[in-house]
mmCIF file of C-alpha atoms and ligand atoms in Angstrom:
data_model
loop_
_atom_site.group_PDB
_atom_site.id
_atom_site.type_symbol
_atom_site.label_atom_id
_atom_site.label_comp_id
_atom_site.label_asym_id
_atom_site.label_seq_id
_atom_site.Cartn_x
_atom_site.Cartn_y
_atom_site.Cartn_z
ATOM 1 C CA MET A 1 -13.834 -0.449 -36.533
ATOM 2 C CA VAL A 2 -14.331 -3.376 -34.944
ATOM 3 C CA ASP A 3 -13.132 -2.907 -30.895
ATOM 4 C CA PRO A 4 -10.335 -5.772 -30.800
ATOM 5 C CA SER A 5 -10.412 -9.212 -29.122
ATOM 6 C CA LEU A 6 -7.898 -10.463 -26.853
ATOM 7 C CA ARG A 7 -7.594 -14.184 -26.833
ATOM 8 C CA VAL A 8 -5.567 -16.058 -25.028
ATOM 9 C CA ARG A 9 -5.436 -20.495 -25.960
ATOM 10 C CA GLU A 10 -3.912 -23.455 -23.350
ATOM 11 C CA VAL A 11 -1.048 -21.198 -23.354
ATOM 12 C CA THR A 12 1.322 -22.616 -20.785
ATOM 13 C CA LYS A 13 4.711 -20.774 -18.779
ATOM 14 C CA THR A 14 7.090 -22.627 -16.809
ATOM 15 C CA PHE A 15 10.145 -20.827 -15.252
ATOM 16 C CA PRO A 16 13.131 -23.153 -13.716
ATOM 17 C CA ALA A 17 12.441 -23.344 -10.665
ATOM 18 C CA PRO A 18 14.346 -22.072 -6.963
ATOM 19 C CA GLU A 19 15.029 -24.778 -5.680
ATOM 20 C CA ASN A 20 16.939 -26.319 -8.711
ATOM 21 C CA SER A 21 17.742 -24.041 -12.057
ATOM 22 C CA LEU A 22 17.752 -27.450 -13.572
ATOM 23 C CA THR A 23 14.339 -28.666 -13.282
ATOM 24 C CA ARG A 24 10.766 -26.158 -14.412
ATOM 25 C CA ARG A 25 8.099 -24.854 -12.511
ATOM 26 C CA LEU A 26 4.753 -24.852 -13.724
ATOM 27 C CA ALA A 27 3.433 -20.734 -13.370
ATOM 28 C CA LEU A 28 0.958 -20.972 -16.041
ATOM 29 C CA ASP A 29 -0.953 -23.813 -16.891
ATOM 30 C CA CYS A 30 -3.208 -24.273 -20.121
ATOM 31 C CA VAL A 31 -4.943 -20.822 -19.392
ATOM 32 C CA SER A 32 -7.072 -19.674 -21.875
ATOM 33 C CA LEU A 33 -9.552 -16.541 -21.660
ATOM 34 C CA THR A 34 -10.955 -14.170 -24.254
ATOM 35 C CA ILE A 35 -11.738 -10.302 -22.984
ATOM 36 C CA ASP A 36 -14.864 -8.727 -26.478
ATOM 37 C CA GLY A 37 -13.754 -5.826 -27.534
ATOM 38 C CA GLY A 38 -14.501 -2.446 -25.085
ATOM 39 C CA GLU A 39 -15.147 -4.975 -22.326
ATOM 40 C CA LEU A 40 -12.510 -4.201 -19.608
ATOM 41 C CA VAL A 41 -12.310 -7.980 -17.490
ATOM 42 C CA SER A 42 -10.761 -7.996 -14.226
ATOM 43 C CA LEU A 43 -8.437 -10.944 -13.099
ATOM 44 C CA VAL A 44 -8.175 -11.708 -9.039
ATOM 45 C CA GLY A 45 -5.839 -14.286 -7.474
ATOM 46 C CA PRO A 46 -3.854 -15.702 -4.729
ATOM 47 C CA SER A 47 -0.353 -14.577 -4.780
ATOM 48 C CA GLY A 48 2.049 -16.453 -7.063
ATOM 49 C CA CYS A 49 -0.898 -17.429 -9.060
ATOM 50 C CA GLY A 50 0.945 -16.144 -12.329
ATOM 51 C CA LYS A 51 -1.781 -12.827 -12.352
ATOM 52 C CA SER A 52 1.740 -10.389 -13.776
ATOM 53 C CA THR A 53 3.560 -13.398 -16.003
ATOM 54 C CA LEU A 54 0.353 -13.194 -17.904
ATOM 55 C CA LEU A 55 0.387 -9.798 -18.383
ATOM 56 C CA ARG A 56 4.073 -10.474 -19.102
ATOM 57 C CA LEU A 57 3.544 -12.557 -21.911
ATOM 58 C CA ILE A 58 -0.274 -10.126 -22.766
ATOM 59 C CA ALA A 59 1.853 -7.284 -22.994
ATOM 60 C CA GLY A 60 4.744 -8.991 -25.071
ATOM 61 C CA LEU A 61 7.236 -8.972 -22.623
ATOM 62 C CA ASP A 62 7.714 -12.825 -22.065
ATOM 63 C CA ALA A 63 7.149 -15.531 -24.043
ATOM 64 C CA PRO A 64 4.829 -18.898 -23.956
ATOM 65 C CA ASP A 65 6.207 -22.826 -23.183
ATOM 66 C CA SER A 66 3.043 -23.444 -25.486
ATOM 67 C CA GLY A 67 -0.391 -21.972 -26.484
ATOM 68 C CA ASP A 68 -1.127 -18.458 -28.428
ATOM 69 C CA LEU A 69 -1.861 -14.577 -27.584
ATOM 70 C CA LEU A 70 -4.116 -13.006 -29.827
ATOM 71 C CA ILE A 71 -5.431 -9.456 -30.440
ATOM 72 C CA ALA A 72 -8.518 -9.825 -32.687
ATOM 73 C CA ASP A 73 -6.590 -11.909 -35.148
ATOM 74 C CA GLU A 74 -3.016 -10.925 -34.858
ATOM 75 C CA PRO A 75 -0.647 -12.983 -32.498
ATOM 76 C CA ILE A 76 1.476 -10.676 -30.394
ATOM 77 C CA THR A 77 5.018 -11.759 -30.705
ATOM 78 C CA GLY A 78 6.692 -8.522 -28.770
ATOM 79 C CA PRO A 79 6.226 -5.071 -27.278
ATOM 80 C CA SER A 80 3.862 -2.901 -29.126
ATOM 81 C CA ALA A 81 2.663 0.581 -28.791
ATOM 82 C CA GLU A 82 -0.758 -1.241 -29.250
ATOM 83 C CA ARG A 83 -0.445 -1.946 -25.348
ATOM 84 C CA GLY A 84 -0.313 -0.148 -22.955
ATOM 85 C CA LEU A 85 0.599 -0.660 -19.106
ATOM 86 C CA VAL A 86 -0.555 1.034 -16.087
ATOM 87 C CA PHE A 87 0.929 -0.544 -12.768
ATOM 88 C CA GLN A 88 0.515 0.711 -9.411
ATOM 89 C CA ASP A 89 4.181 2.744 -9.290
ATOM 90 C CA PRO A 90 3.088 5.612 -11.732
ATOM 91 C CA SER A 91 6.781 5.982 -12.953
ATOM 92 C CA LEU A 92 6.318 8.775 -14.818
ATOM 93 C CA PHE A 93 10.044 11.075 -15.526
ATOM 94 C CA PRO A 94 10.823 12.717 -13.011
ATOM 95 C CA TRP A 95 12.346 15.438 -15.088
ATOM 96 C CA LEU A 96 9.969 16.116 -17.463
ATOM 97 C CA THR A 97 6.451 17.393 -16.531
ATOM 98 C CA VAL A 98 3.145 16.772 -16.569
ATOM 99 C CA ARG A 99 2.633 17.554 -20.209
ATOM 100 C CA ARG A 100 6.075 16.211 -21.101
ATOM 101 C CA ASN A 101 5.041 12.666 -19.495
ATOM 102 C CA ILE A 102 1.903 13.022 -21.484
ATOM 103 C CA GLU A 103 3.877 13.420 -25.097
ATOM 104 C CA ALA A 104 6.909 10.873 -24.335
ATOM 105 C CA GLY A 105 5.261 7.733 -26.509
ATOM 106 C CA LEU A 106 4.206 10.140 -28.884
ATOM 107 C CA VAL A 107 8.066 11.901 -28.855
ATOM 108 C CA ALA A 108 8.814 8.015 -28.925
ATOM 109 C CA ARG A 109 6.925 7.058 -32.390
ATOM 110 C CA GLY A 110 7.849 10.003 -34.006
ATOM 111 C CA VAL A 111 4.402 11.347 -33.845
ATOM 112 C CA LEU A 112 4.202 14.128 -31.347
ATOM 113 C CA GLU A 113 3.164 17.487 -35.159
ATOM 114 C CA SER A 114 0.678 15.212 -35.218
ATOM 115 C CA GLN A 115 -0.687 14.176 -32.821
ATOM 116 C CA ARG A 116 -0.408 17.318 -30.454
ATOM 117 C CA ALA A 117 -3.661 19.047 -30.296
ATOM 118 C CA GLU A 118 -4.300 15.265 -28.523
ATOM 119 C CA VAL A 119 -1.724 15.870 -25.946
ATOM 120 C CA ALA A 120 -4.251 18.990 -24.237
ATOM 121 C CA GLU A 121 -7.690 16.703 -25.026
ATOM 122 C CA PHE A 122 -5.717 13.710 -22.524
ATOM 123 C CA MET A 123 -5.096 16.174 -20.311
ATOM 124 C CA ARG A 124 -8.334 17.589 -19.759
ATOM 125 C CA LEU A 125 -9.918 13.853 -19.642
ATOM 126 C CA VAL A 126 -7.714 13.235 -17.245
ATOM 127 C CA GLY A 127 -7.838 16.400 -15.260
ATOM 128 C CA LEU A 128 -4.593 17.561 -15.406
ATOM 129 C CA ASP A 129 -4.850 20.505 -17.671
ATOM 130 C CA SER A 130 -4.185 22.886 -15.302
ATOM 131 C CA PHE A 131 -1.335 20.839 -14.027
ATOM 132 C CA ALA A 132 0.810 20.452 -17.575
ATOM 133 C CA ASP A 133 4.029 22.760 -16.477
ATOM 134 C CA ALA A 134 3.833 20.921 -13.079
ATOM 135 C CA TYR A 135 6.108 18.585 -12.187
ATOM 136 C CA PRO A 136 5.274 14.700 -11.127
ATOM 137 C CA HIS A 137 6.534 15.644 -7.812
ATOM 138 C CA HIS A 138 4.181 18.668 -7.280
ATOM 139 C CA LEU A 139 1.439 15.904 -8.055
ATOM 140 C CA SER A 140 -0.832 13.641 -5.583
ATOM 141 C CA GLY A 141 -1.286 9.788 -6.079
ATOM 142 C CA GLY A 142 -4.656 10.287 -8.045
ATOM 143 C CA MET A 143 -2.876 12.733 -9.465
ATOM 144 C CA ALA A 144 0.531 11.664 -11.244
ATOM 145 C CA GLN A 145 -1.596 7.368 -11.764
ATOM 146 C CA ARG A 146 -4.203 9.524 -14.059
ATOM 147 C CA ALA A 147 -1.263 11.072 -15.774
ATOM 148 C CA ALA A 148 0.316 7.141 -16.149
ATOM 149 C CA LEU A 149 -3.484 6.586 -17.965
ATOM 150 C CA ALA A 150 -3.503 9.784 -20.025
ATOM 151 C CA ARG A 151 0.105 8.407 -20.846
ATOM 152 C CA ALA A 152 -1.059 4.982 -21.936
ATOM 153 C CA LEU A 153 -4.525 6.318 -23.400
ATOM 154 C CA ILE A 154 -3.386 8.893 -26.094
ATOM 155 C CA ASN A 155 -0.965 5.583 -27.718
ATOM 156 C CA HIS A 156 -4.640 4.247 -28.719
ATOM 157 C CA PRO A 157 -3.981 1.052 -27.489
ATOM 158 C CA LYS A 158 -6.042 -1.651 -28.679
ATOM 159 C CA VAL A 159 -5.546 -3.312 -25.203
ATOM 160 C CA LEU A 160 -4.769 -1.476 -21.724
ATOM 161 C CA LEU A 161 -3.049 -3.909 -18.928
ATOM 162 C CA LEU A 162 -3.816 -2.755 -15.011
ATOM 163 C CA ASP A 163 -1.485 -4.523 -13.081
ATOM 164 C CA GLU A 164 -3.048 -2.876 -9.936
ATOM 165 C CA PRO A 165 -2.698 0.705 -10.546
ATOM 166 C CA LEU A 166 -5.129 2.266 -8.051
ATOM 167 C CA GLY A 167 -2.812 -0.527 -5.238
ATOM 168 C CA ALA A 168 -1.445 3.155 -3.797
ATOM 169 C CA LEU A 169 -3.964 4.974 -3.352
ATOM 170 C CA ASP A 170 -6.144 5.642 -0.040
ATOM 171 C CA ALA A 171 -9.562 4.819 0.306
ATOM 172 C CA PHE A 172 -11.318 7.436 -0.924
ATOM 173 C CA THR A 173 -8.709 8.228 -3.624
ATOM 174 C CA ARG A 174 -8.555 4.815 -5.297
ATOM 175 C CA MET A 175 -12.481 4.521 -5.457
ATOM 176 C CA ARG A 176 -13.040 7.724 -7.418
ATOM 177 C CA MET A 177 -10.111 6.796 -9.735
ATOM 178 C CA GLN A 178 -12.207 3.835 -10.574
ATOM 179 C CA ASP A 179 -15.693 5.960 -11.670
ATOM 180 C CA GLU A 180 -13.019 8.125 -13.233
ATOM 181 C CA VAL A 181 -11.253 4.960 -14.897
ATOM 182 C CA VAL A 182 -14.210 3.364 -16.236
ATOM 183 C CA ARG A 183 -15.314 6.485 -17.520
ATOM 184 C CA LEU A 184 -12.088 6.519 -19.133
ATOM 185 C CA LEU A 185 -12.149 3.301 -20.998
ATOM 186 C CA GLN A 186 -16.138 3.053 -21.376
ATOM 187 C CA ALA A 187 -15.343 6.235 -23.417
ATOM 188 C CA ARG A 188 -12.753 4.874 -25.815
ATOM 189 C CA ARG A 189 -13.988 1.600 -25.511
ATOM 190 C CA THR A 190 -10.614 -0.330 -24.058
ATOM 191 C CA THR A 191 -10.563 -4.096 -24.244
ATOM 192 C CA SER A 192 -8.826 -3.617 -20.774
ATOM 193 C CA LEU A 193 -7.343 -6.388 -18.443
ATOM 194 C CA LEU A 194 -7.366 -5.172 -14.715
ATOM 195 C CA VAL A 195 -5.301 -7.227 -12.206
ATOM 196 C CA THR A 196 -6.375 -6.373 -8.713
ATOM 197 C CA HIS A 197 -5.986 -7.795 -5.283
ATOM 198 C CA ASP A 198 -9.331 -5.977 -4.197
ATOM 199 C CA ILE A 199 -13.195 -7.903 -4.938
ATOM 200 C CA ASP A 200 -14.877 -4.942 -4.780
ATOM 201 C CA GLU A 201 -12.698 -2.809 -6.802
ATOM 202 C CA ALA A 202 -12.688 -5.785 -9.524
ATOM 203 C CA ILE A 203 -17.322 -5.702 -9.125
ATOM 204 C CA TYR A 204 -17.423 -1.990 -9.402
ATOM 205 C CA MET A 205 -15.303 -1.589 -12.185
ATOM 206 C CA SER A 206 -15.507 -4.687 -14.526
ATOM 207 C CA ASP A 207 -17.660 -6.790 -16.591
ATOM 208 C CA SER A 208 -16.794 -9.742 -15.865
ATOM 209 C CA ILE A 209 -14.684 -11.650 -13.296
ATOM 210 C CA VAL A 210 -11.276 -14.452 -14.167
ATOM 211 C CA ILE A 211 -10.552 -16.153 -11.030
ATOM 212 C CA MET A 212 -7.109 -18.132 -11.196
ATOM 213 C CA THR A 213 -6.663 -20.951 -9.043
ATOM 214 C CA PRO A 214 -3.209 -21.081 -6.577
ATOM 215 C CA ARG A 215 0.316 -21.844 -8.460
ATOM 216 C CA PRO A 216 0.140 -23.332 -10.781
ATOM 217 C CA GLY A 217 -1.885 -20.634 -12.374
ATOM 218 C CA ARG A 218 -5.249 -22.049 -14.324
ATOM 219 C CA ILE A 219 -9.056 -20.059 -15.058
ATOM 220 C CA ASP A 220 -10.927 -21.711 -11.901
ATOM 221 C CA GLN A 221 -14.173 -19.650 -13.474
ATOM 222 C CA THR A 222 -15.202 -16.184 -15.060
ATOM 223 C CA ILE A 223 -18.041 -15.333 -12.599
ATOM 224 C CA PRO A 224 -19.858 -12.041 -15.471
ATOM 225 C CA VAL A 225 -20.836 -9.010 -13.780
ATOM 226 C CA ALA A 226 -24.437 -7.687 -14.743
ATOM 227 C CA LEU A 227 -25.141 -4.951 -12.951
ATOM 228 C CA SER A 228 -25.938 -2.006 -14.041
ATOM 229 C CA ARG A 229 -24.034 0.892 -13.903
ATOM 230 C CA PRO A 230 -22.840 3.079 -12.185
ATOM 231 C CA ARG A 231 -23.199 0.452 -9.950
ATOM 232 C CA ASP A 232 -24.450 0.999 -6.149
ATOM 233 C CA ARG A 233 -21.326 -1.316 -3.255
ATOM 234 C CA GLY A 234 -24.107 -1.353 -1.413
ATOM 235 C CA SER A 235 -26.622 -3.181 -3.302
ATOM 236 C CA SER A 236 -27.988 -6.459 -2.120
ATOM 237 C CA ASP A 237 -27.227 -7.828 -6.007
ATOM 238 C CA PHE A 238 -23.485 -6.301 -5.576
ATOM 239 C CA LEU A 239 -22.697 -7.567 -1.786
ATOM 240 C CA ALA A 240 -24.491 -10.659 -2.872
ATOM 241 C CA LEU A 241 -21.533 -11.441 -5.721
ATOM 242 C CA ARG A 242 -18.999 -10.137 -2.844
ATOM 243 C CA SER A 243 -19.672 -13.151 -0.709
ATOM 244 C CA HIS A 244 -20.226 -15.500 -3.897
ATOM 245 C CA ILE A 245 -16.667 -15.224 -4.891
ATOM 246 C CA LEU A 246 -15.544 -15.234 -1.647
ATOM 247 C CA GLN A 247 -16.872 -17.897 -1.109
ATOM 248 C CA VAL A 248 -15.030 -19.472 -4.471
ATOM 249 C CA LEU A 249 -11.547 -17.772 -3.103
ATOM 250 C CA HIS A 250 -12.470 -19.904 -0.127
ATOM 251 C CA PHE A 251 -12.770 -17.254 2.105
ATOM 252 C CA ALA A 252 -15.582 -17.858 3.466
ATOM 253 C CA GLY A 253 -14.948 -20.296 6.654
ATOM 254 C CA SER A 254 -11.182 -21.325 8.170
ATOM 255 C CA ASN A 255 -9.320 -19.729 5.444
ATOM 256 C CA ASP A 256 -7.582 -16.620 6.041
ATOM 257 C CA PRO A 257 -8.012 -13.827 3.980
ATOM 258 C CA ALA A 258 -4.363 -12.529 4.371
ATOM 259 C CA GLN A 259 -2.654 -15.657 3.673
ATOM 260 C CA ASN A 260 -3.194 -15.417 -0.441
ATOM 261 C CA GLY A 261 -2.437 -11.907 -0.683
ATOM 262 C CA LEU A 262 -6.689 -11.091 -1.230
ATOM 263 C CA VAL A 263 -8.836 -8.241 0.383
ATOM 264 C CA ALA A 264 -12.535 -7.504 0.867
ATOM 265 C CA THR A 265 -12.740 -4.182 1.803
HETATM 266 P P1 LIG B 1 1.131 -13.174 -8.519
HETATM 267 O O1 LIG B 1 1.597 -11.353 -9.877
HETATM 268 O O2 LIG B 1 -0.478 -13.637 -8.985
HETATM 269 O O3 LIG B 1 1.700 -13.218 -7.263
HETATM 270 P P2 LIG B 1 3.482 -14.450 -10.618
HETATM 271 O O4 LIG B 1 3.447 -14.297 -12.251
HETATM 272 O O5 LIG B 1 4.420 -13.137 -9.978
HETATM 273 O O6 LIG B 1 2.149 -14.217 -10.018
HETATM 274 O O7 LIG B 1 4.120 -15.277 -10.595
HETATM 275 C C1 LIG B 1 3.911 -16.504 -10.359
HETATM 276 C C2 LIG B 1 4.582 -17.732 -10.081
HETATM 277 O O8 LIG B 1 6.031 -17.740 -11.375
HETATM 278 C C3 LIG B 1 5.310 -17.787 -9.174
HETATM 279 O O9 LIG B 1 5.861 -19.244 -8.187
HETATM 280 C C4 LIG B 1 7.065 -17.368 -8.814
HETATM 281 O O10 LIG B 1 8.122 -16.995 -8.051
HETATM 282 C C5 LIG B 1 7.257 -17.823 -10.309
HETATM 283 N N1 LIG B 1 8.392 -16.441 -11.260
HETATM 284 C C6 LIG B 1 7.494 -15.507 -11.882
HETATM 285 N N2 LIG B 1 7.939 -14.759 -12.713
HETATM 286 C C7 LIG B 1 9.503 -15.666 -12.321
HETATM 287 C C8 LIG B 1 10.831 -15.672 -12.905
HETATM 288 N N3 LIG B 1 11.652 -14.535 -13.571
HETATM 289 N N4 LIG B 1 11.443 -16.640 -12.639
HETATM 290 C C9 LIG B 1 11.802 -17.567 -11.836
HETATM 291 N N5 LIG B 1 10.103 -17.651 -10.958
HETATM 292 C C10 LIG B 1 9.253 -16.794 -11.675
#
């Protein structure tokens, strides 16, 4: 099977303006992007530029004012298990064990019996097999996020949407998890879109980086990351790309990174 691509074509989205609900404010302005099948693309941009709005449209949780969104050649018309979501908060069900959390999507779709064998496989894949009967409050932040990833991946999503999934982790766990997520996604060739505020994370993990402008969100540019894997965070090529992206984001010189919520760790 060919890995499904994700296409966003000339998508515009407005919301009622906070100061006057009779008028509408542009959140996304003619946004187009393509993620080829099996690729991981990062979306980077200042707070309020429309990253979450775009993710919600791709998830099918909201509809654009104009433009269209396609997976392979199929339009996105609503939520579907074929698009997995992982958020900063792993939002596991606290009353269910790790195993039952990972099974939850299969239960909801009535396919647990036919796919039960995969539950053990996915727990192994994310290194949680010895925690199958533990409850979420027994897990570290990294483990909980691995359980959330397994819960999304077990549905074999055509596209995985990751909204700052590692944002709440400490720096060391975060770097380890970046390796694990890349390994999981590459092994499965899952087409993925990662929203992150961390430039190093975007360079370390993705095949290309899409940079958005401040509101209204437009695509400023797409920067391919042509570094071989596993990537060396200290290599001159990595650092040169980092410096280039920071320039693009107008970090260099007088602009204050803290103002737009972006970090370079
Ligand atoms: P980001 O994720 O990049 O921080 P968002 O997608 O959350 O940005 O928001 C983009 C813009 O759209 C912001 O100005 C925000 O206030 C506005 N917005 C997002 N969702 C809504 C909503 N449901 N109602 C009104 N305005 C919204």
